[in-house]
CSV table of C-alpha atoms and ligand atoms in Angstrom, one decimal:
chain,number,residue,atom,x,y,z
A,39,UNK,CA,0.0,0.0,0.0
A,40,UNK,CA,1.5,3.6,-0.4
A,41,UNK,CA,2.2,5.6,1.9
A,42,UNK,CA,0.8,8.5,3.2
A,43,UNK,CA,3.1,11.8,3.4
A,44,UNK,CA,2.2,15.3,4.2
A,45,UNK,CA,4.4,18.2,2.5
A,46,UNK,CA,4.9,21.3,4.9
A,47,UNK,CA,5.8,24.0,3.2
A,48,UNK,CA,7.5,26.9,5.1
A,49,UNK,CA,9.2,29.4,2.4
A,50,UNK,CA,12.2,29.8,0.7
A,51,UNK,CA,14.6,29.4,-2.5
A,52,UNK,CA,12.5,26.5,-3.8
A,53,UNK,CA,9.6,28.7,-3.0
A,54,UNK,CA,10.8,31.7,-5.3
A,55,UNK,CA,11.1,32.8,-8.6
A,56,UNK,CA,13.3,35.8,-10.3
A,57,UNK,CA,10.8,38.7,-10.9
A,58,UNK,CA,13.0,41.6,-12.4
A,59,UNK,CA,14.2,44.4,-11.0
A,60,UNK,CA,12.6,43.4,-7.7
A,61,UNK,CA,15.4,40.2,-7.3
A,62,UNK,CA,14.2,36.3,-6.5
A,63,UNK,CA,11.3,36.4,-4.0
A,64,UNK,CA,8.4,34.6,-2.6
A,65,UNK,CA,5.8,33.8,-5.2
A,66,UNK,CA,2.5,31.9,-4.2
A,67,UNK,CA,2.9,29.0,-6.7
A,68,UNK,CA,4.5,27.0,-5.0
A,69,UNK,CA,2.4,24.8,-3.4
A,70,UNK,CA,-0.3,24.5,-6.0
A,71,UNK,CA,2.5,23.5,-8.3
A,72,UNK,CA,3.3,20.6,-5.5
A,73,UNK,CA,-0.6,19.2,-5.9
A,74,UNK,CA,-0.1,18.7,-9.9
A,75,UNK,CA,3.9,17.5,-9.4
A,76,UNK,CA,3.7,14.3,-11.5
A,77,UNK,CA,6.8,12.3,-10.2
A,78,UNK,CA,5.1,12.6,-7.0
A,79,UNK,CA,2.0,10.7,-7.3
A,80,UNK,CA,3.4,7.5,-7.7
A,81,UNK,CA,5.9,7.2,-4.6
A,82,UNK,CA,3.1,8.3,-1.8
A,83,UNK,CA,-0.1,9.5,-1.4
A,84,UNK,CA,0.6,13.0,-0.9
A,85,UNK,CA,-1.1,16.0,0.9
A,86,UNK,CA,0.6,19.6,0.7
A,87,UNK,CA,-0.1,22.0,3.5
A,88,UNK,CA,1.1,25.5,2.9
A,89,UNK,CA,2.4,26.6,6.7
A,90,UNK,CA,4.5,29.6,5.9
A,91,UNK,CA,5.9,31.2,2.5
A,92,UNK,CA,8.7,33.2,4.3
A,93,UNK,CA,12.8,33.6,3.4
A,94,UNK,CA,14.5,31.4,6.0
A,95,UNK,CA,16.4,34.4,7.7
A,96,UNK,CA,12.9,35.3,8.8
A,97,UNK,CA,12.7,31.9,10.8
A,98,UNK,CA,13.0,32.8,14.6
A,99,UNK,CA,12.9,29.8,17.4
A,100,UNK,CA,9.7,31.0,18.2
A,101,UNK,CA,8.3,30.2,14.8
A,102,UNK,CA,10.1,26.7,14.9
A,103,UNK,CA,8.6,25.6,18.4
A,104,UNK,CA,5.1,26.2,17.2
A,105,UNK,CA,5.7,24.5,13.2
A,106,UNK,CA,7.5,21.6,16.3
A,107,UNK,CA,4.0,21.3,17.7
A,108,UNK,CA,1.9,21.3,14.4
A,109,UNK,CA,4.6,18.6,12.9
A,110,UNK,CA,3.8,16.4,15.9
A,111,UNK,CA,-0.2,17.1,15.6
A,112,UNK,CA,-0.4,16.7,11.8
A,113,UNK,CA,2.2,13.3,11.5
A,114,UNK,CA,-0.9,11.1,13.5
A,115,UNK,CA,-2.6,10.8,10.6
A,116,UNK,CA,0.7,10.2,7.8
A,117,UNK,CA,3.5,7.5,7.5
A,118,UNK,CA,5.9,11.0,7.3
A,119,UNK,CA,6.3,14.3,6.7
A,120,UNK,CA,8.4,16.2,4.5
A,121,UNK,CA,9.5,20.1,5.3
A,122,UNK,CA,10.4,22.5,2.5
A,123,UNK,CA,12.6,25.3,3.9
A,124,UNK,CA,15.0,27.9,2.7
A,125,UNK,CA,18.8,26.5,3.0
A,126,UNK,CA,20.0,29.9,5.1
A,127,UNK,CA,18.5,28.4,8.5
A,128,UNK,CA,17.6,24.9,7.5
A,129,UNK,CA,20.0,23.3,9.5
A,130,UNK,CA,18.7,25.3,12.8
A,131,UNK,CA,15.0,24.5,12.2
A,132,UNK,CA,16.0,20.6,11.3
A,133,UNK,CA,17.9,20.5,14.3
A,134,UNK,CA,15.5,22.5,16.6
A,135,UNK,CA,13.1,19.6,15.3
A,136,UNK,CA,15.2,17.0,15.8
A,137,UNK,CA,15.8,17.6,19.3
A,138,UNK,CA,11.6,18.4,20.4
A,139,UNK,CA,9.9,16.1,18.1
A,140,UNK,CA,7.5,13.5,19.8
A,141,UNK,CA,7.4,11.4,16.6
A,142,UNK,CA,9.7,8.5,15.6
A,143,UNK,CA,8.2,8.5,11.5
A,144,UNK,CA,10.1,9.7,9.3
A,145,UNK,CA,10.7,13.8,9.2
A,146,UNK,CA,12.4,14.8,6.2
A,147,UNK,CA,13.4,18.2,5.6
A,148,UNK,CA,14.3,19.7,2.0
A,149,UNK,CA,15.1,23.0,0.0
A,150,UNK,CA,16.5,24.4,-3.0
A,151,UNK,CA,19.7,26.3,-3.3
A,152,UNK,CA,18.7,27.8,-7.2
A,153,UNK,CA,15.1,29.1,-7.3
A,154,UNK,CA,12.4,27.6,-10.2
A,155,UNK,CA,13.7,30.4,-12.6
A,156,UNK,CA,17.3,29.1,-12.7
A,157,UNK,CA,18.7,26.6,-15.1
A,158,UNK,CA,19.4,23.4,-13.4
A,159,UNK,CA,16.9,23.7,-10.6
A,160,UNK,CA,17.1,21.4,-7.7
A,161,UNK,CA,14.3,22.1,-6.1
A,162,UNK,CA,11.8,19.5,-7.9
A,163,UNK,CA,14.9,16.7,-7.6
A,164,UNK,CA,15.3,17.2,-4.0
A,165,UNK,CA,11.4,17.1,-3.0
A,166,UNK,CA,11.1,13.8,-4.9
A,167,UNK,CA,14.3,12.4,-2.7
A,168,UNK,CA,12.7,13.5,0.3
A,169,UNK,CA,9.5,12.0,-0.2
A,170,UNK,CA,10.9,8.8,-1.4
A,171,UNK,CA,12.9,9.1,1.9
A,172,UNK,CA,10.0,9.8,4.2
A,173,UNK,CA,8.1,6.9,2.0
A,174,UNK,CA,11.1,4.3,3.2
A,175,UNK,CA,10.5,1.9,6.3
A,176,UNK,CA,14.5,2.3,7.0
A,177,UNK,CA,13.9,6.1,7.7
A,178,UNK,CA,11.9,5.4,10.8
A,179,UNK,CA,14.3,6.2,14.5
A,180,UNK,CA,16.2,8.0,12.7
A,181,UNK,CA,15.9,11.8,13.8
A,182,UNK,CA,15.2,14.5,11.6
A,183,UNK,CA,16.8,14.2,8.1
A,184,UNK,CA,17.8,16.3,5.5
A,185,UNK,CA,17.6,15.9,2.1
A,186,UNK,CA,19.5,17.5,-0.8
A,187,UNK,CA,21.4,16.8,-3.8
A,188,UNK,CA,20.4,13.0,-3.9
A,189,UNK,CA,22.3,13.0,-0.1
A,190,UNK,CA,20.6,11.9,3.4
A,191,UNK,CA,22.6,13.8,6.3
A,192,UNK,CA,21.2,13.9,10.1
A,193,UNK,CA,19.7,17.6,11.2
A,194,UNK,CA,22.0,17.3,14.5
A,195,UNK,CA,25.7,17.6,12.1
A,196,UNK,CA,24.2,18.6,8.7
A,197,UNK,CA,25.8,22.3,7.4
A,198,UNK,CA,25.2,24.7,4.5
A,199,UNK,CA,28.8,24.4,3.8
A,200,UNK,CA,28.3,26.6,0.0
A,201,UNK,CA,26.5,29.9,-0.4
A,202,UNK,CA,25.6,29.1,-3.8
A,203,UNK,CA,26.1,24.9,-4.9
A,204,UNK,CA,23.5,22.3,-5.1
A,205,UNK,CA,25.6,20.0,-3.1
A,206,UNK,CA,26.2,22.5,-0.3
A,207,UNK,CA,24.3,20.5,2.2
A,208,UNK,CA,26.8,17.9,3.5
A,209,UNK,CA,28.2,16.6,7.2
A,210,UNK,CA,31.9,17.7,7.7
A,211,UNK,CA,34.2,14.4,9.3
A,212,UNK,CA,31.2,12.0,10.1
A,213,UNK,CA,29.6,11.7,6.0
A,214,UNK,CA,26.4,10.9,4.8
A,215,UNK,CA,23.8,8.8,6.9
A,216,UNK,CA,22.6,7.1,3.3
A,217,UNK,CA,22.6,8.1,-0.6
A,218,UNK,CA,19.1,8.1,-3.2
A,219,UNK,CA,20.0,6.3,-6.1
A,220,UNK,CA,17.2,5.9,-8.9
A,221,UNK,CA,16.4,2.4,-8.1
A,222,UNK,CA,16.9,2.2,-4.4
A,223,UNK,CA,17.6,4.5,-1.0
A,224,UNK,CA,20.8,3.2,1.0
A,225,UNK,CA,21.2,3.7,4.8
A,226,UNK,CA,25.5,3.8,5.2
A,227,UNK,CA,25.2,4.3,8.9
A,228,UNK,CA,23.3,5.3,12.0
A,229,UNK,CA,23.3,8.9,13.7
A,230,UNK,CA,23.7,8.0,17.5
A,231,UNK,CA,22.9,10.8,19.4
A,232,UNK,CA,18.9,10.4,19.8
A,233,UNK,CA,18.8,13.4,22.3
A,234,UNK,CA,15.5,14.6,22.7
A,235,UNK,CA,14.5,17.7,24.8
A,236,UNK,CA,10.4,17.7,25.0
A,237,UNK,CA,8.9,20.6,25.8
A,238,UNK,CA,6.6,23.5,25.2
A,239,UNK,CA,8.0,26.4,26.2
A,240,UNK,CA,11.3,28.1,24.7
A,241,UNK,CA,14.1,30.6,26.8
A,242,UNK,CA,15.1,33.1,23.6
A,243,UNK,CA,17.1,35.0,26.0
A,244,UNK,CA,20.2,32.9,24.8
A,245,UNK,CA,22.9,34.7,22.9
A,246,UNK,CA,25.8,33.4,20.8
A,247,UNK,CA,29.4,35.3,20.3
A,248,UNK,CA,32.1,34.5,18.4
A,249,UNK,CA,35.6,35.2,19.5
A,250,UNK,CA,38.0,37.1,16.9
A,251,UNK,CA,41.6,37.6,17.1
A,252,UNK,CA,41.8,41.0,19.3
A,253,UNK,CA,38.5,41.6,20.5
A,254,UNK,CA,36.9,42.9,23.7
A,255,UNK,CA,34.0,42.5,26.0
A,256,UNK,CA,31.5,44.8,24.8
A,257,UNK,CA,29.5,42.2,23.1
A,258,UNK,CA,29.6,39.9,26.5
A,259,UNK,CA,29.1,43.1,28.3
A,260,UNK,CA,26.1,44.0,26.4
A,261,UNK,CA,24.7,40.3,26.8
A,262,UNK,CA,25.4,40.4,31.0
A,263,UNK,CA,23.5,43.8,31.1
A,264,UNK,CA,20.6,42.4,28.9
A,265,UNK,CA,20.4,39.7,31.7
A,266,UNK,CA,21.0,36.7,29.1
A,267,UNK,CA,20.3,33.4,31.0
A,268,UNK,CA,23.5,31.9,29.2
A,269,UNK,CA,26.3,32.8,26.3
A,270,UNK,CA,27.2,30.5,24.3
A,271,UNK,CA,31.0,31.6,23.0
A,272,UNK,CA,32.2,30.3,19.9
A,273,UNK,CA,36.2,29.6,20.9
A,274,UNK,CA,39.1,29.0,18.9
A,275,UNK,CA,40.0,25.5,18.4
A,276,UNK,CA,39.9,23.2,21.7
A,277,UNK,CA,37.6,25.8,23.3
A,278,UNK,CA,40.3,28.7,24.2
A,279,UNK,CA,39.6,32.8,24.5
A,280,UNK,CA,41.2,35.7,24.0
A,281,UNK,CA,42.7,36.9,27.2
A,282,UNK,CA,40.5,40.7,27.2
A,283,UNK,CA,37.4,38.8,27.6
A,284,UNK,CA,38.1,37.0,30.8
A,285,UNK,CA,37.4,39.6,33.5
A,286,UNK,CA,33.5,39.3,31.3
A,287,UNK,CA,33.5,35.8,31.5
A,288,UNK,CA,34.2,35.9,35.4
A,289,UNK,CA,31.5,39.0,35.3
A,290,UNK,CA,28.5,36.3,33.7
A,291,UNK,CA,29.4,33.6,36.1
A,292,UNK,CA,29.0,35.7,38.4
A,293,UNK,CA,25.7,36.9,37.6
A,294,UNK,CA,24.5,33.5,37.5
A,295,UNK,CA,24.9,33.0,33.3
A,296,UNK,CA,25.7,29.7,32.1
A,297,UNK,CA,28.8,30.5,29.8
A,298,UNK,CA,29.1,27.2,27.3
A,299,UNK,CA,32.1,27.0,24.9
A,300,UNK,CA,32.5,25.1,21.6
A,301,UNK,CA,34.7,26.2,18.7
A,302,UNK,CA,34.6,27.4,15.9
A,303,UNK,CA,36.6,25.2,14.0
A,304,UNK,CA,34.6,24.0,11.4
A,305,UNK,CA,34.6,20.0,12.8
A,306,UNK,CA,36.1,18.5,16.6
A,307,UNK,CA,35.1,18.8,19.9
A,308,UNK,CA,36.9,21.2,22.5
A,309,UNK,CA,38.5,19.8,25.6
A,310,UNK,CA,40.0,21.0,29.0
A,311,UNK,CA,43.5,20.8,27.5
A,312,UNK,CA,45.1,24.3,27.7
A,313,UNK,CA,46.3,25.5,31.3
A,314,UNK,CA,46.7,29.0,30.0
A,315,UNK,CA,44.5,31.6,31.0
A,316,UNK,CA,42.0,31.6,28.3
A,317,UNK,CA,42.6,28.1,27.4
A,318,UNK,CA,40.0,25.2,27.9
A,319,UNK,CA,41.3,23.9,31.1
A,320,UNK,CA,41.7,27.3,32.5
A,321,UNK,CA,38.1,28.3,31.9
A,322,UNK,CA,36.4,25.2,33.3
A,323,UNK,CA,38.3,25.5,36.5
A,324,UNK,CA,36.0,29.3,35.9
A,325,UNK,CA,32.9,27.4,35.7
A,326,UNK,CA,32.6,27.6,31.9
A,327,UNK,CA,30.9,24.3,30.4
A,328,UNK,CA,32.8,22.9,27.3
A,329,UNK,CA,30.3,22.0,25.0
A,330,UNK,CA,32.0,19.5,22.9
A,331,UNK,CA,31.1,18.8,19.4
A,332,UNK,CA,28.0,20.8,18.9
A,333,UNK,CA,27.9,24.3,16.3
A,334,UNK,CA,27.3,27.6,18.1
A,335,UNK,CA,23.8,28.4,16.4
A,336,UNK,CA,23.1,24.3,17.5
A,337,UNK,CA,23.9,24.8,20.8
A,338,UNK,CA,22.5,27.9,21.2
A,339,UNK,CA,19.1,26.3,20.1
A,340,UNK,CA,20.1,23.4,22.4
A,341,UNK,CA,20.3,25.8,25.0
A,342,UNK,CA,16.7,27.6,24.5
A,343,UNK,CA,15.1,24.2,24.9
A,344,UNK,CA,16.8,23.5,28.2
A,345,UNK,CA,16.3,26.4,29.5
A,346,UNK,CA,12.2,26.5,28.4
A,347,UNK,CA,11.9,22.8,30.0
A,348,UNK,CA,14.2,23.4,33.4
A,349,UNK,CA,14.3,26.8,33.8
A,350,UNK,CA,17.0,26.7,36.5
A,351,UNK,CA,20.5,27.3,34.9
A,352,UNK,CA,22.0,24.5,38.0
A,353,UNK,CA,19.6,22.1,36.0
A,354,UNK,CA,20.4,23.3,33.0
A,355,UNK,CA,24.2,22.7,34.0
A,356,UNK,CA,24.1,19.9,35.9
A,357,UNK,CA,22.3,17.8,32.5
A,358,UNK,CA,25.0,19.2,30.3
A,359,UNK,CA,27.4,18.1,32.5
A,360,UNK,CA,26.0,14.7,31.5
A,361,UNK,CA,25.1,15.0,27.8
A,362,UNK,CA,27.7,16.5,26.2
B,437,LIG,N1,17.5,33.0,1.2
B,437,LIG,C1,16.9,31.8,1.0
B,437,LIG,C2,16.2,31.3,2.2
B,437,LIG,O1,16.9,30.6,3.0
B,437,LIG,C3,18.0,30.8,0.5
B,437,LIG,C4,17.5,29.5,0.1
B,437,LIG,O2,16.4,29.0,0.4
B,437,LIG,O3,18.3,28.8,-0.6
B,437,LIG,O4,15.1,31.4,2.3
């Protein structure tokens, strides 16, 4: 019997079309064109529902917890759901997803990187390869996929790692979860991290910084004033500062804001390894959480969740002590 999939449609490239002099923007085609999409109708019984027709940079975590809440109210009645999305914050709202999602079907998000007025648009390949992959048994316990270019990645490592390719999407150092060949979808391996963080209510008062060669405290000085209830601070490699920002790093401890470090190497975890002041070692000795593998804007997100669900930053701390 076929399946039953519901499209969600949110916005974006795949959304858009060039209309000169005004640029590519939204048009309102979109989904009606998804209704009479021919490839489709053989793979799954498909309903579209139009949710949002927005850019992606217009996506706030706000707007992801409540499309969290209709995902899990509207999969009841489907095998799987597939999310169309524009590629600038895809990876945030997958994630975001991945992490509060009820469901165990199959959650397949998707997007374009040229819009339907380009030459060589992906937009049409890509939905077909995520419905086939919400369509597939194997796809099930998987977390929230992404689909692009022909290429399964999980939403927890997935990264827009082009401004302009069709194969941007891609998972630096860990690969692929699976490939979708013409005749047949192929699982290569398992994500393991199946962290789930359930809950209704988000803390947006979470702010993410990224540390530069030379720079100051005035950004962590602006967060402490605007009472942020944690900073996540993108560090150089293992998880090490820049020695002017210490005396604001002791300042938001102080006030009782969680200060989490990961890097902002492009792959790799950070460790206490460095002694120095600034280094890794040096600032968990401060109270400063290393934050291992995780992106900034990921554990930001993380960190909005956690703080919606157990409100108390000692909570907050004590699990990440734990999961990380
Ligand atoms: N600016 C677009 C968006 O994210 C880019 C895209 O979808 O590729 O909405």
């Amino acid at each position: 019997m076929k399946k039953k999939i519901i499209i969600i449609t949110t916005g974006g490239t795949i959304a858009m079309k060039q209309n000169s002099p005004f640029g590519v923007v939204p048009n309102d085609e979109f989904t009606a064109g998804l209704l009479s999409f021919e490839q489709l109708k053989d793979l799954a019984t498909i309903d579209v529902h139009e949710y949002a027709n927005i850019p992606s940079p217009y996506m706030t975590p706000e707007k992801m917890l409540e499309l969290a809440k209709f995902v899990d109210s509207e999969i009841e009645r489907y095998d799987g759901a597939v999310i169309t999305h524009g590629t600038d914050t895809l990876e945030e709202t997958a994630y975001f997803l991945n992490l509060n999602l009820k469901t165990e079907k199959p959650v397949v998000f998707t997007a374009a990187m040229r819009s339907s007025s380009e030459l060589g648009l992906d937009g049409p390949r890509n939905i077909v390869g995520a419905v086939r992959a919400a369509a597939c048994e194997e796809s099930k316990g998987k977390g929230v996929l992404v689909v692009m270019d022909d290429a399964i990645n999980s939403a927890r490592d997935v990264v827009k790692t082009d401004s302009g390719r069709t194969d941007s999407f891609f998972t630096p150092l860990y690969g692929l979860l699976g490939t979708i060949d013409p005749d047949k979808i192929t699982y290569y391996r398992k994500a393991l991290f199946h962290e789930k963080i359930q809950t209704d209510t988000i803390e947006p008062n979470i702010d993410l910084i990224k540390c530069v060669s030379g720079m100051d405290s005035r950004f962590l000085d602006t967060a402490i004033r605007q009472n942020t209830r944690a900073i996540v601070l993108e560090a150089f490699g293992r998880g090490n500062i820049p020695p002017a920002i210490i005396p604001a790093v002791r300042r938001a401890i102080a006030a009782g804001i969680l200060v989490v470090v990961v890097s902002r190497t492009y792959t790799g975890r950070v460790l206490p390894e460095y002694g120095y002041e600034g280094g890794g070692l040096f600032l968990q000795k401060l109270g400063v959480i290393l934050g291992s593998d995780l992106k900034g804007p990921k554990m930001r997100l993380r960190l909005m969740l956690l703080f919606g669900k157990y409100k108390e930053p000692q909570i907050v701390r004590d699990y990440l002590e734990k999961n990380t």
